XYZ file of N, CA and C in Angstrom:
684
model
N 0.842 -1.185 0.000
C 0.000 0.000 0.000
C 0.880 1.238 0.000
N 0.622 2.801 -0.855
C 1.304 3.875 -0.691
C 1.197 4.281 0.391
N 2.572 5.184 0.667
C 2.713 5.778 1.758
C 1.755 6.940 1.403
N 1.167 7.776 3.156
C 0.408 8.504 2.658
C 1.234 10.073 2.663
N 0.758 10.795 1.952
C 1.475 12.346 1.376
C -0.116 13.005 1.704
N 1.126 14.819 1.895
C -0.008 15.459 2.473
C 0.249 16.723 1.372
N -0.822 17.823 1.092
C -0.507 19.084 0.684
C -1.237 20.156 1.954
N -0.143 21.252 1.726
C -0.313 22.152 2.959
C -1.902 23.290 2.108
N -3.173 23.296 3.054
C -3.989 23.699 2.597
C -4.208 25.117 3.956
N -5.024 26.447 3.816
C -5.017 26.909 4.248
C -6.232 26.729 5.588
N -6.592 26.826 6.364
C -7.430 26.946 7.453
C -8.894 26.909 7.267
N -8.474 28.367 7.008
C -9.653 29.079 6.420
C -10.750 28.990 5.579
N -9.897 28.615 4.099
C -10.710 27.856 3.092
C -11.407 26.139 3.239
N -10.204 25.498 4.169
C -11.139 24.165 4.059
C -11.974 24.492 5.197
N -12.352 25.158 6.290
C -13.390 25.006 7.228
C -14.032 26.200 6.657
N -14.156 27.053 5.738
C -15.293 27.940 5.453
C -15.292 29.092 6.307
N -13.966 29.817 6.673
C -14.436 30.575 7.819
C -13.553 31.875 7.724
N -14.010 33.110 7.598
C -13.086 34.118 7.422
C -12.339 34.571 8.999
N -12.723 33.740 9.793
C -11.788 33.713 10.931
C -10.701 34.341 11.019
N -9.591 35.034 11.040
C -8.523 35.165 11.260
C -7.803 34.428 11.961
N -8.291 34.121 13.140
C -7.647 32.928 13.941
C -7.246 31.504 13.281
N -7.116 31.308 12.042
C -7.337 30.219 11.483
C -6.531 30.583 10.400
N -6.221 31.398 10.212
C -5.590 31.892 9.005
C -3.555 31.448 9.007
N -3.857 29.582 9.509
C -2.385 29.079 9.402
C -2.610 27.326 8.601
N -1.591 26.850 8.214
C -2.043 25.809 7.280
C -2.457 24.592 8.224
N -2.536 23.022 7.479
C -2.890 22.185 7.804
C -2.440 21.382 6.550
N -2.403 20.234 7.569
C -1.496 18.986 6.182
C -2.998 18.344 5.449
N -3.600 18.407 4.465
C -4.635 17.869 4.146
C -4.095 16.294 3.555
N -4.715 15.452 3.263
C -4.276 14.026 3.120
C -4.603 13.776 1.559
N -3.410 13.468 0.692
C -3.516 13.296 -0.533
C -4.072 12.152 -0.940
N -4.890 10.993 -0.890
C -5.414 9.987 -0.814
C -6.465 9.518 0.002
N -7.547 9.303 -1.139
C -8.748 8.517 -0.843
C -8.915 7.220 0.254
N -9.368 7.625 1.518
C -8.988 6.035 2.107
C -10.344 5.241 1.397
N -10.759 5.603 0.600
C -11.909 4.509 -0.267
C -11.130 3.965 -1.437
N -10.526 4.251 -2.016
C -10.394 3.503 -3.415
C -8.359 3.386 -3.368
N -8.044 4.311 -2.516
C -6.411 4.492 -2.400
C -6.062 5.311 -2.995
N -6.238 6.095 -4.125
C -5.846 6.883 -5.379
C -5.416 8.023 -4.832
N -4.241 8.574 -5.418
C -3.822 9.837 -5.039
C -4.662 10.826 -5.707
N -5.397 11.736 -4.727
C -6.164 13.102 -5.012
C -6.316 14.013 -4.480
N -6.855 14.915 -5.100
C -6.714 16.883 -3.791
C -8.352 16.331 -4.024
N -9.234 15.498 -2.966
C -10.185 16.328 -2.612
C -11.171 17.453 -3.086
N -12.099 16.964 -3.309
C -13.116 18.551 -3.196
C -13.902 18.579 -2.204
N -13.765 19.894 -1.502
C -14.540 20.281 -0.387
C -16.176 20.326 -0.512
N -16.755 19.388 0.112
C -17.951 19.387 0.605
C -19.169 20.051 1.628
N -18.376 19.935 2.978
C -18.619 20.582 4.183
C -17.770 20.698 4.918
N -18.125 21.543 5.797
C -17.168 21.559 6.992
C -17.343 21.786 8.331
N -17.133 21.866 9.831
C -17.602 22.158 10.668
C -16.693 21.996 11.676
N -16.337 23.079 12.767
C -15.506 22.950 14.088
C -16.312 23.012 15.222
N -15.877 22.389 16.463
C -16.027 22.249 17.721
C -15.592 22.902 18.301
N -15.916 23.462 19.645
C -15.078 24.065 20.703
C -14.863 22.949 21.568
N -13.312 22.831 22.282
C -13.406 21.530 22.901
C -12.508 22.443 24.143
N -12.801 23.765 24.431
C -12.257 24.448 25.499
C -11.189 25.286 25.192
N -11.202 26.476 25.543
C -9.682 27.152 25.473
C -9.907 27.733 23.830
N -8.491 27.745 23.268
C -8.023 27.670 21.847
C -7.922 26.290 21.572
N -8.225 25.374 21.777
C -8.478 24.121 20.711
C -9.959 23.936 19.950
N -9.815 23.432 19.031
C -10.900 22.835 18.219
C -10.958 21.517 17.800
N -12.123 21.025 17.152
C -11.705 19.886 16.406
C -12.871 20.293 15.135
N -11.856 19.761 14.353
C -12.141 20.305 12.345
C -13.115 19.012 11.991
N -13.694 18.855 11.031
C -14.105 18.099 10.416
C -14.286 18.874 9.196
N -13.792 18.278 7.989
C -13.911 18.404 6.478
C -14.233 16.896 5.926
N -15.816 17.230 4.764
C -15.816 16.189 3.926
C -15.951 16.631 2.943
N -14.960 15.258 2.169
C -14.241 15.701 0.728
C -15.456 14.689 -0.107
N -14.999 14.965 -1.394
C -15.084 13.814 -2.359
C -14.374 13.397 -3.074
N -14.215 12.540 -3.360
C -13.126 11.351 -3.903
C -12.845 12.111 -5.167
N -11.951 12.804 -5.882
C -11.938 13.190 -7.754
C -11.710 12.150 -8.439
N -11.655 10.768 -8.126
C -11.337 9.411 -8.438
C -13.221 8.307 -8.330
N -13.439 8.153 -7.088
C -14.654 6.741 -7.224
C -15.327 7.860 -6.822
N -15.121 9.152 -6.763
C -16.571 9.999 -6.315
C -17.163 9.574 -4.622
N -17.377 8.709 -3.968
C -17.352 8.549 -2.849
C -16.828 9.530 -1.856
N -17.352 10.248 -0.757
C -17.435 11.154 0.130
C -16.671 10.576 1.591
N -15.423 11.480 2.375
C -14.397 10.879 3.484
C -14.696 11.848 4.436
N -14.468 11.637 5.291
C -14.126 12.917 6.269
C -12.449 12.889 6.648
N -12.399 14.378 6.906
C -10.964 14.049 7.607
C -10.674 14.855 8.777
N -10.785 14.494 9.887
C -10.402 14.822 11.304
C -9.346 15.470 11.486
N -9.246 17.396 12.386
C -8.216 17.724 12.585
C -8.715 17.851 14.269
N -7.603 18.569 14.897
C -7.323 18.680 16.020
C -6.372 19.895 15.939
N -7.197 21.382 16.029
C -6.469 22.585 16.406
C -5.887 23.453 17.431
N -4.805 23.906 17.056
C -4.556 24.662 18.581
C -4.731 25.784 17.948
N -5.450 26.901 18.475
C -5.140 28.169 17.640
C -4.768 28.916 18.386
N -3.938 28.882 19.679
C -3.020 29.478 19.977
C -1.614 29.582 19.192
N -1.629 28.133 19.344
C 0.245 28.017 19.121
C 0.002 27.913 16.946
N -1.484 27.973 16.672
C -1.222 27.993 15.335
C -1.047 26.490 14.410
N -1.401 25.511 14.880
C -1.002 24.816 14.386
C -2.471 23.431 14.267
N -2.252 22.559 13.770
C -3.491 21.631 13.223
C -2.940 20.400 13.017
N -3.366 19.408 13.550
C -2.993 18.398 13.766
C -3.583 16.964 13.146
N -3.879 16.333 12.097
C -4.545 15.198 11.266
C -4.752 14.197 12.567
N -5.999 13.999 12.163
C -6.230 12.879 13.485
C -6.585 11.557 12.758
N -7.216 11.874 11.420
C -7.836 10.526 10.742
C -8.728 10.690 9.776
N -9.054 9.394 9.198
C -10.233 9.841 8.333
C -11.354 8.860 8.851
N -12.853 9.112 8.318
C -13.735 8.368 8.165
C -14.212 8.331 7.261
N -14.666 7.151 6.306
C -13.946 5.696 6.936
C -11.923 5.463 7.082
N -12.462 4.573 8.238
C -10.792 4.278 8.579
C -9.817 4.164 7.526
N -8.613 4.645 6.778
C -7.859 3.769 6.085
C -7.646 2.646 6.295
N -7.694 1.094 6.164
C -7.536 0.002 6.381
C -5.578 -0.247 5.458
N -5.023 -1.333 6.154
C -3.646 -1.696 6.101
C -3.914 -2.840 5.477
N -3.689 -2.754 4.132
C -3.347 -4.439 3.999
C -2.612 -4.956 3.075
N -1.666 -5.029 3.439
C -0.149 -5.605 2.518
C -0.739 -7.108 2.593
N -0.220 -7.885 1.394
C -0.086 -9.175 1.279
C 1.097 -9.853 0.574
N 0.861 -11.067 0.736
C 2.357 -11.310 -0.240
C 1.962 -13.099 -0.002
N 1.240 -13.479 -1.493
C 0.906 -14.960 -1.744
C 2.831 -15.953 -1.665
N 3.565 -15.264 -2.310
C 5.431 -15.748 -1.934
C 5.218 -16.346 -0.717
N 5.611 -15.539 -0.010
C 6.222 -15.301 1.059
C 5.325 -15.992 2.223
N 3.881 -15.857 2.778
C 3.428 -16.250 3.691
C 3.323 -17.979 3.551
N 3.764 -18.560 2.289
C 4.443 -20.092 2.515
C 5.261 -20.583 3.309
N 6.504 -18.676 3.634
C 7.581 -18.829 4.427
C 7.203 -18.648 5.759
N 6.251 -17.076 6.020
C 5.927 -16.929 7.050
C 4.874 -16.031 6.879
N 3.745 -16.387 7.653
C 2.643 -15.899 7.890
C 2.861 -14.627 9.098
N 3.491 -15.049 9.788
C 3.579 -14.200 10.824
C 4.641 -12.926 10.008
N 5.672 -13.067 9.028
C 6.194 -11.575 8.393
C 5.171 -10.835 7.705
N 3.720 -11.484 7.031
C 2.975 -10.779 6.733
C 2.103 -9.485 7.787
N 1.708 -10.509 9.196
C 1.009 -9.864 10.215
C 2.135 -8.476 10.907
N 3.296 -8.526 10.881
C 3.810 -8.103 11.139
C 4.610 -6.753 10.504
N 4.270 -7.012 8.859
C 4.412 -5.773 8.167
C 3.044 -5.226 7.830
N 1.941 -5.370 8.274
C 0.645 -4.944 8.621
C 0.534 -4.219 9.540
N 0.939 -4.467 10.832
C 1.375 -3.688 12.011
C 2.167 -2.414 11.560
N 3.309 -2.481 11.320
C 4.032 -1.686 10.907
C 3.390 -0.318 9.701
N 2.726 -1.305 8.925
C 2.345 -0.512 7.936
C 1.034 0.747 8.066
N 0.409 0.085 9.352
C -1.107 0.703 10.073
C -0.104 1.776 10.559
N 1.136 1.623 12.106
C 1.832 3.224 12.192
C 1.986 3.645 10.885
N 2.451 3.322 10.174
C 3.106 4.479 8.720
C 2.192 5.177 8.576
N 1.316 4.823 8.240
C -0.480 5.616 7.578
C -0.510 6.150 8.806
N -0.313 6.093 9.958
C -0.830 7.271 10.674
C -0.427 8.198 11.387
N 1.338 8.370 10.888
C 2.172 9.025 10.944
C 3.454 8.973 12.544
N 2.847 7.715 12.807
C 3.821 7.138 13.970
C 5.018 6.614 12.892
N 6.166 7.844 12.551
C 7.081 6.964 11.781
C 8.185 6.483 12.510
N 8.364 6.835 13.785
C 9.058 6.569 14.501
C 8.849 4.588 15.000
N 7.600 4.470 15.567
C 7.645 3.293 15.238
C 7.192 2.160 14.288
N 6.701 3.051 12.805
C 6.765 2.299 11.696
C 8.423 1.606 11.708
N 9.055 2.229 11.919
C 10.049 2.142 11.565
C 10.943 0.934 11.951
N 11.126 0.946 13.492
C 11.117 0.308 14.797
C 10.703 -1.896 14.054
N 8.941 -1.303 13.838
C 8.246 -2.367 13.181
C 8.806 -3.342 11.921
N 9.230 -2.310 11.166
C 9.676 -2.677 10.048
C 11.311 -3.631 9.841
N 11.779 -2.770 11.196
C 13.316 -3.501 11.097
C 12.701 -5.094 11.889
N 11.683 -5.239 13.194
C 11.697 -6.996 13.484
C 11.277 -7.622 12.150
N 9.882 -6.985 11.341
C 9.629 -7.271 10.527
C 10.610 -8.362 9.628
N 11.346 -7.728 9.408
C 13.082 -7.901 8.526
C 13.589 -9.041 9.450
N 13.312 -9.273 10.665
C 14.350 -10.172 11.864
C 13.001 -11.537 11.700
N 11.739 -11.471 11.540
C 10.927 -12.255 11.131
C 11.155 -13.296 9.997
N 11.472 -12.364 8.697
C 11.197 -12.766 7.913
C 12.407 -13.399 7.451
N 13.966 -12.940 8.159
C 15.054 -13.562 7.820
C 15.057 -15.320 8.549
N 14.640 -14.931 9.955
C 14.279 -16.051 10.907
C 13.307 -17.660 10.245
N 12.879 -17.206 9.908
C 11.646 -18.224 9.597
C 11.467 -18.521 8.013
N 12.407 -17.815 6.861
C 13.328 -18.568 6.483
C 14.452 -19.355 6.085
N 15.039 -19.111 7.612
C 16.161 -19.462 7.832
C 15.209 -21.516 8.415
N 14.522 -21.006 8.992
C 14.003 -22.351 9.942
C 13.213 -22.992 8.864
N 12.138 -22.125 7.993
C 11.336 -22.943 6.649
C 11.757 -23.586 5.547
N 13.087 -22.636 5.067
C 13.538 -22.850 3.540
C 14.822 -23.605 4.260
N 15.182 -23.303 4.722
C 16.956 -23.739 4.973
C 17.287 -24.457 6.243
N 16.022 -24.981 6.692
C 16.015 -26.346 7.537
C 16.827 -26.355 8.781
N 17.339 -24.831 9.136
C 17.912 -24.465 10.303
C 17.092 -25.033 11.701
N 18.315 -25.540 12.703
C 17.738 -25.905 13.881
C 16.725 -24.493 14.860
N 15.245 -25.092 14.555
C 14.738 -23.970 15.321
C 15.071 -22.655 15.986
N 15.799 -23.909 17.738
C 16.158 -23.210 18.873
C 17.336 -21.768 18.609
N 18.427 -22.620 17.734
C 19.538 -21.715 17.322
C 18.883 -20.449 16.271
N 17.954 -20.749 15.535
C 17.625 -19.432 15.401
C 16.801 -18.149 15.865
N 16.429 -19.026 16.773
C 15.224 -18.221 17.480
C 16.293 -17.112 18.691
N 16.917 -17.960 19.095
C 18.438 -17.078 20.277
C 19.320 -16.492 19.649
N 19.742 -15.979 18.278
C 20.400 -15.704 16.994
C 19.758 -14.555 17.131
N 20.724 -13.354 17.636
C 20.876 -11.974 17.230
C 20.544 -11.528 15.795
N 19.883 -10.410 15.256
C 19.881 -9.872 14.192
C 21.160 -9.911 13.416
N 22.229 -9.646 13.943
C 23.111 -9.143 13.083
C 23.740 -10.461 12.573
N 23.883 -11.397 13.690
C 24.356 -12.898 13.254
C 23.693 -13.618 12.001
N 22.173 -13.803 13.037
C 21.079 -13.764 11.508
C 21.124 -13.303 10.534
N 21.583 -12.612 9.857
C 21.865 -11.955 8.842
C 23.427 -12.625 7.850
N 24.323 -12.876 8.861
C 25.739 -12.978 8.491
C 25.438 -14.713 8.076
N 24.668 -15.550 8.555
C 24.810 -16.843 8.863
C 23.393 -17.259 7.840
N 22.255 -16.650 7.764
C 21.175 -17.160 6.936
C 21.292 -16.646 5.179
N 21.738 -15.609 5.133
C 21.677 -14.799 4.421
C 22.877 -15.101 2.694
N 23.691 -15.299 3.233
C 24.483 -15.918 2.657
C 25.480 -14.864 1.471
N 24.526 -14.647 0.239
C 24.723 -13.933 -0.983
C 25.087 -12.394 0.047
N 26.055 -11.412 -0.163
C 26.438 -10.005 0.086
C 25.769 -9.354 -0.716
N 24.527 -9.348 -1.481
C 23.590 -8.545 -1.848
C 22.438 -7.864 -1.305
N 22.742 -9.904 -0.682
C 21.043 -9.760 0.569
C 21.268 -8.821 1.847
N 22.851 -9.303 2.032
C 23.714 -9.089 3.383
C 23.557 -7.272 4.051
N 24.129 -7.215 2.441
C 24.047 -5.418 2.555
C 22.828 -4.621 2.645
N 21.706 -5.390 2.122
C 20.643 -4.709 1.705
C 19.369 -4.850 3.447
N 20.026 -6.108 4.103
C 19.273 -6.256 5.177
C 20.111 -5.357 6.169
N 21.424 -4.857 5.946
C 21.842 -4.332 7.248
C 21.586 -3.011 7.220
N 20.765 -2.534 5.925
C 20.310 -0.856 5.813
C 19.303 -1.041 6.662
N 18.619 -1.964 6.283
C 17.190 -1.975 7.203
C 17.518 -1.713 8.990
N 18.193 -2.867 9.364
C 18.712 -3.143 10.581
C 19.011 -2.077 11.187
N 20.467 -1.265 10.537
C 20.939 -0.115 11.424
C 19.800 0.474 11.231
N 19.345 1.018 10.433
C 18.316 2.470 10.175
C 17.070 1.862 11.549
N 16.779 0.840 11.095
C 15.643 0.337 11.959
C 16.181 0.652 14.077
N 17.564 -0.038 13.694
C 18.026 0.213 15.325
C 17.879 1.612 15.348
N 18.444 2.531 14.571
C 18.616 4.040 14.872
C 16.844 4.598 15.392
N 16.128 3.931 15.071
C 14.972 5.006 15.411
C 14.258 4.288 16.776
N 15.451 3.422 17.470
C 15.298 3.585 18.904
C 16.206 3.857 19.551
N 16.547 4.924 19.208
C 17.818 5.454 20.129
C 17.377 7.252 20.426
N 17.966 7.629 21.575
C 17.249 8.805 21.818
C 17.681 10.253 21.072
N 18.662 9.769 20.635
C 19.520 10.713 19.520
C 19.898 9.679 18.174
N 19.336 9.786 17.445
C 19.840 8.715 16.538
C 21.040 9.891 15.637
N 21.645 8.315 15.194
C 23.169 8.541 14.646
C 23.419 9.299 13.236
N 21.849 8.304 12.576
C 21.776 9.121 11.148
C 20.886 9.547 10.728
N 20.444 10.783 11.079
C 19.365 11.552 10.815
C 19.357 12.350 9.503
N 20.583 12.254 8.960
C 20.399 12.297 7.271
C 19.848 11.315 6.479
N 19.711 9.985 7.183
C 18.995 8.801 5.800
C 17.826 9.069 6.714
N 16.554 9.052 5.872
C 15.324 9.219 6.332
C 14.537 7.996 6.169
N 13.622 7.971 7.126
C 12.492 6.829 6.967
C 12.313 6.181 5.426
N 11.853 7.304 4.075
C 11.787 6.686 3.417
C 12.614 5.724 2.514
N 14.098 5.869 3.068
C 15.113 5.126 2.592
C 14.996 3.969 3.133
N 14.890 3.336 4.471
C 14.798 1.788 5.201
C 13.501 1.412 4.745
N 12.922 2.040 4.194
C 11.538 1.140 3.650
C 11.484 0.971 2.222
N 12.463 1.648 1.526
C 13.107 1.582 0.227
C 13.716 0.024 0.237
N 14.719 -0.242 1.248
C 15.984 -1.257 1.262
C 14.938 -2.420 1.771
N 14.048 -2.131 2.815
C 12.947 -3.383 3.279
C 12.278 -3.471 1.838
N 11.956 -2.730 0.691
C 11.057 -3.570 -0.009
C 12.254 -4.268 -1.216
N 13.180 -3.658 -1.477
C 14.264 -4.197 -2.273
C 14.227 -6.242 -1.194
N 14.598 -5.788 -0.392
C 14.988 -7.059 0.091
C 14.149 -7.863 0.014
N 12.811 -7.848 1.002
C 11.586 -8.745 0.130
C 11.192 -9.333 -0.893
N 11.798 -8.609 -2.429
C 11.701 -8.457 -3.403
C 13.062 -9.948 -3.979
N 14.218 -9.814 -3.207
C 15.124 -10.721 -3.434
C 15.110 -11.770 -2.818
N 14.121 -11.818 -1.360
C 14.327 -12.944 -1.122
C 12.609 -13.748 -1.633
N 11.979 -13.139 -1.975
C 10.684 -13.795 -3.067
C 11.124 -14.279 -4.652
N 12.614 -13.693 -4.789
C 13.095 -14.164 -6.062
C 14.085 -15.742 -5.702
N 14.448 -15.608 -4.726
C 14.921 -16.671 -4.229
C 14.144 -17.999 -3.443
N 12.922 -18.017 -3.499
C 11.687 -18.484 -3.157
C 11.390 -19.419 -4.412
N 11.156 -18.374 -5.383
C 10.529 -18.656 -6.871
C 11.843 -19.571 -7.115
N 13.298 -19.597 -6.696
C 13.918 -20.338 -7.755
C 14.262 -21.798 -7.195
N 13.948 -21.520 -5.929
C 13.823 -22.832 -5.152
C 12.517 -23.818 -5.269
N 11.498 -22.755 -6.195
C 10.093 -23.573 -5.696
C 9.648 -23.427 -7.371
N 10.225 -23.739 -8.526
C 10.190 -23.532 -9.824
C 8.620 -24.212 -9.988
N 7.454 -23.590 -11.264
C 6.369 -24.416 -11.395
C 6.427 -25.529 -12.041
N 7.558 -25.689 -13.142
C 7.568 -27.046 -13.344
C 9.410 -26.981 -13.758
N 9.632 -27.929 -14.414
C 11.284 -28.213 -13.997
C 11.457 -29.897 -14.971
N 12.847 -30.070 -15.562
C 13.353 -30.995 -16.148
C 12.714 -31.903 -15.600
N 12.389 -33.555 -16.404
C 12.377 -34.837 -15.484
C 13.808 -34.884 -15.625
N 13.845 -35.711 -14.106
C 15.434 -36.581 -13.918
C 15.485 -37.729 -14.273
């Protein structure tokens, strides 16, 4: 599923209100959670709450410029400090990665980049991120134990980084799982180390890798093949 992207829209215009107090942006959500399609929305209605003080809560409904179908999308304002906060849409975006390959290997790397993938969409990238690197420790694990007949116990007590050096084998896979890994360790650390490679790079190298070890799946599990 795409990651979701936002365009900065003004206050004012999506809640209908010559307010001044309102007159600062908001991330509007480039995608339909009905059909997925990237779109700007057309404004329908709109309406705020007082929920005490300078906060509000926004509601805008769009329509789809794609299946035509009608969303809402939930903010959460401070109009003190100026700022607007995406809370969600209705209906929910739903998460659902699949992968017919792979859940032969492991069912549980599917449930688990589902998890991961529900923070992304809702802007927990901190522990999308987090998610994405066990994700990677899942999916190396179990086929290390499915495809390559490894003794359970020893892989289950098998550090990431070992796992990697010992299942992995080819220095294509090697390199491409340890982007995931560090980047993934870095976004639990309270200062991380490399705050120049960004989120969307370890989810770049997580889908490269997936991608090689489903090619290495296919060549082990051919549909048909020489008689001997």
């Amino acid at each position: 599923m795409d990651r979701m992207v936002y365009s900065a829209k003004v206050c004012t215009s999506e809640f209908g209100t010559s307010d001044s107090r309102y007159s600062f942006n908001l991330d509007k959500p480039q995608m339909c959670p009905h059909c997925g399609i990237y779109e700007d929305g057309i404004r329908k209605n709109s309406a705020l709450f007082d929920v005490g003080g300078e906060r509000r809560y926004g509601f805008v409904m769009y329509e789809c410029t794609s299946c035509k179908k009608k969303y809402v999308v939930v903010y959460h304002l401070d109009l003190a400090h100026k700022k607007a906060e995406f809370i969600g849409f209705h209906p929910s975006r739903i998460a659902n990665y699949s992968n017919d390959l792979l859940t032969n290997v492991s069912t549980r790397f599917v449930d688990s980049y589902n998890q991961a993938l529900r923070a992304e969409i809702a802007g927990d990238i901190e522990l999308a991120a987090i998610g994405y690197r066990k994700t990677l420790e899942i999916l190396i694990k179990d086929y290390a134990i499915n495809e390559l007949n490894e003794d359970r116990e020893k892989v289950v007590s098998c550090n990431l980084i070992n796992a990697i050096s010992d299942y992995l084998g080819e220095q294509s896979l090697v390199k491409t799982a340890d982007v995931v890994r560090i980047l993934g360790n870095d976004y639990t650390h309270y200062e991380r180390k490399y705050p120049e490679h960004d989120f969307a790079l370890l989810k770049t190298y997580l889908d490269i890798f997936i991608k090689m070890v489903e090619t290495k799946y296919m060549i082990a599990h051919p549909p048909v093949e020489r008689k001997k």
